[in-house]
XYZ file of N, CA and C in Angstrom:
558
model
N 37.004 12.770 9.362
C 35.767 12.802 10.104
C 35.847 13.899 11.150
N 34.832 14.726 11.226
C 34.757 15.799 12.204
C 34.262 15.227 13.525
N 35.048 15.387 14.605
C 34.639 14.823 15.889
C 33.949 15.844 16.775
N 33.868 17.075 16.328
C 33.239 18.121 17.119
C 31.860 18.416 16.549
N 30.893 18.533 17.417
C 29.544 18.853 16.958
C 29.091 20.143 17.616
N 28.464 20.985 16.835
C 27.933 22.240 17.340
C 26.575 21.947 17.979
N 26.505 22.112 19.294
C 25.301 21.797 20.061
C 24.081 22.557 19.545
N 24.222 23.851 19.313
C 23.114 24.685 18.852
C 22.638 24.255 17.462
N 23.584 24.004 16.568
C 23.241 23.575 15.211
C 22.531 22.221 15.233
N 23.036 21.296 16.042
C 22.414 19.974 16.124
C 20.956 20.091 16.574
N 20.708 20.876 17.616
C 19.339 21.033 18.114
C 18.444 21.750 17.107
N 19.001 22.666 16.334
C 18.236 23.367 15.289
C 17.799 22.373 14.207
N 18.723 21.502 13.800
C 18.404 20.501 12.775
C 17.422 19.466 13.321
N 17.604 19.073 14.576
C 16.783 18.018 15.177
C 15.409 18.502 15.636
N 15.217 19.803 15.774
C 13.983 20.345 16.366
C 12.690 19.860 15.706
N 12.559 19.874 14.380
C 11.294 19.407 13.794
C 10.945 17.972 14.186
N 11.961 17.141 14.362
C 11.715 15.752 14.731
C 11.471 15.630 16.226
N 12.259 16.320 17.032
C 12.083 16.205 18.481
C 10.736 16.769 18.920
N 10.197 17.727 18.187
C 8.848 18.218 18.482
C 7.804 17.115 18.291
N 8.069 16.212 17.362
C 7.150 15.098 17.111
C 7.066 14.142 18.291
N 8.129 14.052 19.062
C 8.158 13.085 20.156
C 7.160 13.426 21.263
N 6.544 14.604 21.200
C 5.472 14.950 22.132
C 4.127 14.394 21.663
N 4.064 13.973 20.409
C 2.842 13.418 19.828
C 2.895 11.894 19.922
N 1.916 11.312 20.583
C 1.908 9.861 20.844
C 1.884 9.013 19.568
N 1.329 9.547 18.463
C 1.244 8.703 17.266
C 2.606 8.491 16.595
N 3.601 9.244 17.008
C 4.942 9.064 16.453
C 5.872 8.335 17.419
N 5.335 7.874 18.527
C 6.116 7.119 19.506
C 5.525 5.715 19.567
N 6.363 4.684 19.495
C 5.817 3.326 19.555
C 5.153 3.053 20.910
N 4.013 2.375 20.858
C 3.337 1.998 22.101
C 4.115 0.875 22.773
N 4.059 0.840 24.082
C 4.704 -0.216 24.865
C 6.171 -0.391 24.494
N 6.898 0.697 24.443
C 8.328 0.636 24.128
C 9.039 -0.123 25.242
N 9.563 -1.284 24.907
C 10.170 -2.157 25.914
C 11.637 -1.834 26.183
N 12.164 -0.835 25.532
C 13.585 -0.513 25.703
C 13.844 0.018 27.105
N 14.979 -0.375 27.644
C 15.363 0.136 28.960
C 16.233 1.374 28.814
N 17.189 1.345 27.908
C 18.107 2.472 27.725
C 17.838 3.256 26.454
N 17.776 2.560 25.345
C 17.702 3.221 24.047
C 16.249 3.273 23.565
N 15.465 4.184 24.162
C 14.082 4.352 23.731
C 14.076 5.027 22.362
N 12.915 5.059 21.728
C 12.845 5.485 20.335
C 13.428 6.870 20.089
N 13.058 7.862 20.905
C 13.557 9.214 20.623
C 15.073 9.296 20.773
N 15.658 8.527 21.683
C 17.127 8.495 21.809
C 17.748 7.779 20.606
N 17.097 6.713 20.161
C 17.587 5.979 18.993
C 17.556 6.871 17.755
N 16.469 7.608 17.582
C 16.355 8.512 16.445
C 17.435 9.592 16.505
N 17.655 10.158 17.685
C 18.700 11.170 17.868
C 20.068 10.578 17.559
N 20.267 9.334 17.953
C 21.525 8.638 17.676
C 21.746 8.484 16.170
N 20.699 8.120 15.439
C 20.812 7.987 13.983
C 21.087 9.332 13.317
N 20.444 10.367 13.808
C 20.677 11.710 13.283
C 22.122 12.134 13.533
N 22.615 11.855 14.722
C 24.008 12.159 15.067
C 24.965 11.397 14.136
N 24.690 10.122 13.927
C 25.507 9.284 13.043
C 25.598 9.909 11.652
N 24.459 10.329 11.133
C 24.411 10.907 9.793
C 25.141 12.246 9.734
N 24.862 13.127 10.674
C 25.453 14.469 10.650
C 26.957 14.458 10.902
N 27.427 13.486 11.655
C 28.863 13.395 11.937
C 29.622 12.714 10.799
N 28.927 12.107 9.872
C 29.586 11.455 8.748
C 30.342 10.203 9.156
N 29.845 9.506 10.157
C 30.503 8.281 10.612
C 30.287 7.185 9.581
N 31.217 6.243 9.524
C 31.165 5.271 8.436
C 30.682 3.881 8.831
N 30.472 3.631 10.118
C 30.003 2.313 10.527
C 29.394 2.391 11.916
N 28.688 1.336 12.266
C 28.102 1.265 13.598
C 29.195 1.228 14.665
N 30.272 0.528 14.371
C 31.389 0.470 15.330
C 32.015 1.846 15.546
N 32.145 2.632 14.484
C 32.710 3.976 14.656
C 31.762 4.863 15.464
N 30.463 4.633 15.337
C 29.489 5.365 16.154
C 29.678 5.027 17.634
N 29.785 3.755 17.945
C 29.953 3.317 19.336
C 31.244 3.880 19.914
N 32.319 3.854 19.129
C 33.602 4.414 19.578
C 33.472 5.909 19.820
N 32.797 6.605 18.914
C 32.620 8.049 19.058
C 31.807 8.385 20.306
N 30.767 7.610 20.570
C 29.959 7.841 21.775
C 30.781 7.647 23.047
N 31.725 6.719 22.968
C 32.551 6.412 24.133
C 33.635 7.464 24.357
N 34.174 8.022 23.277
C 35.352 8.893 23.391
C 35.066 10.381 23.225
N 33.934 10.747 22.652
C 33.623 12.152 22.398
C 32.840 12.729 23.583
N 33.453 13.662 24.283
C 32.819 14.265 25.464
C 31.623 15.144 25.111
N 31.517 15.570 23.872
C 30.446 16.484 23.465
C 29.086 15.808 23.300
N 29.043 14.479 23.242
C 27.763 13.807 22.982
C 26.755 14.027 24.104
N 27.230 14.205 25.320
C 26.291 14.431 26.432
C 25.562 15.769 26.284
N 26.166 16.729 25.586
C 25.535 18.040 25.380
C 24.291 17.955 24.501
N 24.205 16.920 23.692
C 23.028 16.758 22.833
C 22.126 15.626 23.331
N 22.364 15.181 24.553
C 21.479 14.195 25.169
C 21.774 12.758 24.818
N 22.956 12.484 24.267
C 23.320 11.108 23.949
C 24.243 10.550 25.024
N 24.397 9.254 25.012
C 25.237 8.570 25.991
C 25.791 7.310 25.348
N 26.771 6.720 25.985
C 27.389 5.512 25.447
C 26.421 4.336 25.555
N 26.269 3.614 24.465
C 25.486 2.376 24.448
C 26.311 1.314 23.741
N 26.007 0.081 24.016
C 26.720 -1.017 23.378
C 26.227 -1.267 21.968
N 27.057 -1.914 21.194
C 26.705 -2.189 19.797
C 25.491 -3.109 19.710
N 25.366 -4.053 20.636
C 24.213 -4.961 20.601
C 22.914 -4.217 20.911
N 22.977 -3.187 21.752
C 21.790 -2.381 22.068
C 21.309 -1.632 20.827
N 22.240 -1.055 20.092
C 21.882 -0.333 18.863
C 21.367 -1.317 17.815
N 22.045 -2.437 17.681
C 21.635 -3.455 16.712
C 20.213 -3.936 17.008
N 19.910 -4.159 18.276
C 18.582 -4.611 18.682
C 17.518 -3.548 18.382
N 17.882 -2.275 18.505
C 16.930 -1.188 18.241
C 16.496 -1.176 16.774
N 17.385 -1.576 15.871
C 17.016 -1.637 14.455
C 15.904 -2.661 14.226
N 15.875 -3.711 15.039
C 14.815 -4.712 14.925
C 13.556 -4.294 15.681
N 13.723 -3.597 16.783
C 12.595 -3.217 17.632
C 11.711 -2.162 16.977
N 12.320 -1.185 16.302
C 11.550 -0.082 15.724
C 11.370 -0.305 14.230
N 10.137 -0.534 13.845
C 9.811 -0.889 12.466
C 10.042 0.291 11.522
N 10.398 -0.014 10.294
C 10.672 1.015 9.283
C 9.451 1.897 9.016
N 8.249 1.373 9.214
C 7.032 2.159 8.977
C 6.963 3.377 9.896
N 7.523 3.267 11.081
C 7.547 4.397 12.006
C 8.420 5.529 11.461
N 9.572 5.165 10.909
C 10.454 6.162 10.303
C 9.815 6.752 9.048
N 9.101 5.930 8.303
C 8.406 6.408 7.108
C 7.337 7.436 7.484
N 6.622 7.182 8.571
C 5.593 8.115 9.036
C 6.220 9.464 9.402
N 7.367 9.433 10.066
C 8.064 10.668 10.440
C 8.551 11.399 9.190
N 9.107 10.660 8.243
C 9.594 11.252 6.996
C 8.446 11.938 6.245
N 7.308 11.274 6.154
C 6.148 11.861 5.462
C 5.670 13.117 6.178
N 5.640 13.078 7.502
C 5.227 14.255 8.265
C 6.157 15.434 7.970
N 7.455 15.179 7.966
C 8.421 16.251 7.707
C 8.257 16.819 6.300
N 8.014 15.948 5.323
C 7.796 16.424 3.952
C 6.536 17.278 3.846
N 5.514 16.924 4.609
C 4.256 17.669 4.557
C 4.337 19.014 5.272
N 5.148 19.110 6.311
C 5.104 20.299 7.167
C 6.263 21.269 6.985
N 7.413 20.790 6.594
C 8.564 21.685 6.471
C 8.599 22.333 5.095
N 9.094 23.555 5.017
C 9.230 24.185 3.699
C 10.262 23.420 2.865
N 9.941 23.239 1.612
C 10.820 22.475 0.723
C 11.811 23.412 0.055
N 13.039 22.990 0.035
C 14.103 23.752 -0.610
C 13.869 23.732 -2.114
N 13.833 24.887 -2.730
C 13.612 24.987 -4.169
C 14.803 25.662 -4.840
N 15.173 25.172 -5.993
C 16.231 25.786 -6.790
C 15.553 26.512 -7.949
N 15.667 27.830 -7.955
C 14.939 28.649 -8.930
C 15.269 28.285 -10.375
N 16.532 28.001 -10.665
C 16.923 27.673 -12.042
C 16.234 26.404 -12.525
N 16.080 25.421 -11.645
C 15.389 24.188 -12.025
C 13.895 24.432 -12.195
N 13.338 25.310 -11.386
C 11.909 25.610 -11.451
C 11.541 26.123 -12.844
N 12.430 26.921 -13.428
C 12.175 27.475 -14.755
C 12.236 26.403 -15.841
N 13.047 25.378 -15.622
C 13.226 24.333 -16.626
C 12.208 23.202 -16.517
N 11.547 23.095 -15.390
C 10.601 22.002 -15.180
C 11.102 21.050 -14.106
N 10.467 19.913 -14.028
C 10.770 18.937 -12.984
C 11.843 17.962 -13.454
N 12.893 17.792 -12.629
C 13.973 16.854 -12.922
C 13.957 15.723 -11.903
N 13.948 14.491 -12.395
C 14.014 13.336 -11.511
C 15.149 12.445 -11.989
N 16.058 12.152 -11.078
C 17.177 11.265 -11.363
C 16.839 9.880 -10.835
N 17.189 8.848 -11.576
C 16.967 7.482 -11.110
C 18.276 6.725 -11.160
N 18.386 5.758 -10.256
C 19.609 4.967 -10.199
C 19.294 3.626 -9.566
N 20.033 2.640 -9.960
C 19.984 1.325 -9.329
C 21.399 0.947 -8.950
N 21.663 0.870 -7.664
C 23.017 0.572 -7.187
C 23.038 -0.759 -6.457
N 24.098 -1.506 -6.673
C 24.260 -2.818 -6.048
C 25.127 -2.680 -4.804
N 24.643 -3.281 -3.704
C 25.372 -3.271 -2.442
C 25.690 -4.706 -2.045
N 26.976 -5.041 -1.925
C 27.355 -6.399 -1.512
C 26.847 -6.700 -0.099
N 26.476 -7.948 0.137
C 25.974 -8.371 1.445
C 26.836 -9.520 1.961
N 26.995 -9.564 3.259
C 27.761 -10.643 3.875
C 26.868 -11.822 4.220
N 25.559 -11.620 4.170
C 24.642 -12.685 4.562
C 24.166 -13.469 3.354
N 23.641 -14.639 3.616
C 23.204 -15.528 2.557
C 21.697 -15.719 2.676
N 20.923 -14.866 2.043
C 19.467 -14.960 2.046
C 18.956 -14.991 0.622
N 17.735 -15.480 0.443
C 17.167 -15.578 -0.899
C 17.070 -14.224 -1.588
N 16.816 -13.162 -0.831
C 16.643 -11.847 -1.435
C 17.970 -11.173 -1.745
N 19.072 -11.757 -1.284
C 20.382 -11.163 -1.533
C 21.112 -11.885 -2.659
N 20.380 -12.527 -3.561
C 21.009 -13.242 -4.668
C 21.662 -12.272 -5.643
N 22.815 -12.663 -6.137
C 23.483 -11.853 -7.148
C 24.211 -12.772 -8.112
N 25.262 -13.374 -7.639
C 26.021 -14.338 -8.429
C 26.188 -15.591 -7.582
N 26.738 -16.633 -8.180
C 26.863 -17.895 -7.461
C 27.683 -17.745 -6.179
N 28.761 -16.985 -6.231
C 29.626 -16.849 -5.061
C 29.535 -15.467 -4.411
N 28.565 -14.716 -4.799
C 28.476 -13.345 -4.301
C 27.018 -12.994 -4.027
N 26.767 -12.408 -2.871
C 25.412 -12.001 -2.494
C 25.343 -10.481 -2.462
N 24.209 -9.932 -2.873
C 24.056 -8.476 -2.889
C 22.578 -8.128 -2.974
N 22.288 -6.870 -2.727
C 20.949 -6.350 -2.964
C 21.079 -5.098 -3.820
N 19.965 -4.672 -4.387
C 19.988 -3.495 -5.253
C 19.018 -2.458 -4.700
N 19.498 -1.223 -4.616
C 18.657 -0.103 -4.201
C 18.300 0.697 -5.442
N 17.013 0.790 -5.725
C 16.503 1.606 -6.827
C 16.024 2.912 -6.203
N 16.482 4.023 -6.726
C 16.194 5.316 -6.105
C 15.781 6.339 -7.150
N 14.741 7.096 -6.832
C 14.372 8.284 -7.611
C 14.627 9.489 -6.723
N 15.313 10.442 -7.273
C 15.679 11.638 -6.510
C 15.186 12.851 -7.273
N 14.322 13.648 -6.642
C 13.821 14.847 -7.303
C 14.819 15.973 -7.099
N 15.424 16.388 -8.176
C 16.463 17.411 -8.129
C 15.899 18.778 -7.751
N 14.681 19.065 -8.142
C 14.083 20.370 -7.844
C 13.944 20.609 -6.347
N 13.547 19.580 -5.616
C 13.337 19.724 -4.179
C 14.449 19.092 -3.351
N 15.356 18.392 -4.013
C 16.488 17.737 -3.348
C 16.042 16.697 -2.321
N 15.060 15.870 -2.709
C 14.598 14.812 -1.816
C 14.404 13.515 -2.594
N 14.622 12.375 -1.944
C 14.279 11.109 -2.590
C 12.761 10.971 -2.626
N 12.226 10.599 -3.772
C 10.777 10.476 -3.904
C 10.320 9.026 -3.987
N 11.240 8.119 -4.244
C 10.883 6.709 -4.364
C 12.137 5.893 -4.156
N 12.025 4.837 -3.362
C 13.121 3.889 -3.314
C 12.586 2.496 -3.057
N 13.300 1.533 -3.592
C 12.887 0.145 -3.535
C 14.140 -0.705 -3.400
N 14.102 -1.682 -2.521
C 15.218 -2.608 -2.354
C 14.782 -3.950 -2.917
N 15.606 -4.494 -3.824
C 15.301 -5.781 -4.448
C 16.554 -6.643 -4.469
N 16.388 -7.831 -4.988
C 17.536 -8.683 -5.265
C 18.410 -7.971 -6.293
N 19.708 -8.187 -6.223
C 20.622 -7.518 -7.152
C 20.420 -7.984 -8.590
N 19.733 -9.106 -8.777
C 19.495 -9.614 -10.125
C 18.331 -8.913 -10.830
N 17.595 -8.089 -10.124
C 16.419 -7.429 -10.694
C 16.808 -6.558 -11.885
N 16.010 -6.653 -12.940
C 16.260 -5.893 -14.164
C 15.944 -4.414 -13.931
N 16.948 -3.574 -14.066
C 16.807 -2.138 -13.814
C 15.823 -1.488 -14.781
N 15.806 -1.943 -16.024
C 14.898 -1.350 -17.016
C 13.433 -1.591 -16.656
N 13.121 -2.785 -16.140
C 11.739 -3.080 -15.747
C 11.313 -2.223 -14.562
N 12.205 -2.066 -13.601
C 11.896 -1.225 -12.441
C 11.696 0.215 -12.893
N 12.573 0.703 -13.765
C 12.470 2.070 -14.268
C 11.156 2.275 -15.023
N 10.788 1.303 -15.861
C 9.525 1.396 -16.608
C 8.334 1.433 -15.650
N 8.401 0.655 -14.585
C 7.336 0.642 -13.585
C 7.232 1.987 -12.867
N 8.374 2.583 -12.551
C 8.397 3.894 -11.893
C 7.765 4.950 -12.800
N 8.138 4.933 -14.072
C 7.588 5.904 -15.030
C 6.079 5.711 -15.177
N 5.652 4.454 -15.259
C 4.222 4.169 -15.396
C 3.442 4.682 -14.180
N 3.975 4.462 -12.985
C 3.312 4.958 -11.772
C 3.243 6.483 -11.771
N 4.321 7.133 -12.199
C 4.352 8.599 -12.225
C 3.344 9.151 -13.228
N 3.261 8.531 -14.394
C 2.308 8.977 -15.415
C 0.880 8.819 -14.900
N 0.591 7.687 -14.267
C -0.755 7.458 -13.725
C -1.081 8.424 -12.594
N -0.089 8.796 -11.825
C -0.280 9.719 -10.709
C -0.659 11.112 -11.192
N -0.068 11.543 -12.299
C -0.288 12.906 -12.793
C -1.337 12.992 -13.893
N -2.129 11.962 -14.089
C -3.215 12.001 -15.094
C -4.387 12.751 -14.567
């Protein structure tokens, strides 16, 4: 794991998103957070991803021990504060930001793929869960969920993802994805 972050590079990558934080429609109304407001939480998630950290605990440790985090506007927060932020900020807010970025940023294109046509990869992966909920059913003694993902190789972006019970039939989900795509391009 790389513990050093390039301040200039981080801000260059984060700029399209941080520019959004000036627009009220991308900031939750009545943000009740005292320390970890939405834009700091988003920056924290971006830092987690770019640093290649493997868990929430490793993120908290890195924030505590890495002197460079203050250069990018981050600070030490407790694990419960970060955990609570995942509940406070709804996934629809992140989806809105993702859609905005897809609409406004130039899309990376691979010329060789462009000549061959559109390539979409699909996968259904099972992720074990420690919790016992109805949606995490897998086997009698094992709980899991399944992530179904479509990834457009031409643009290098995920175009569809769905989380289901791990027992969900992958062929039915795949057939549904194909049917939606065919109807979309009619």
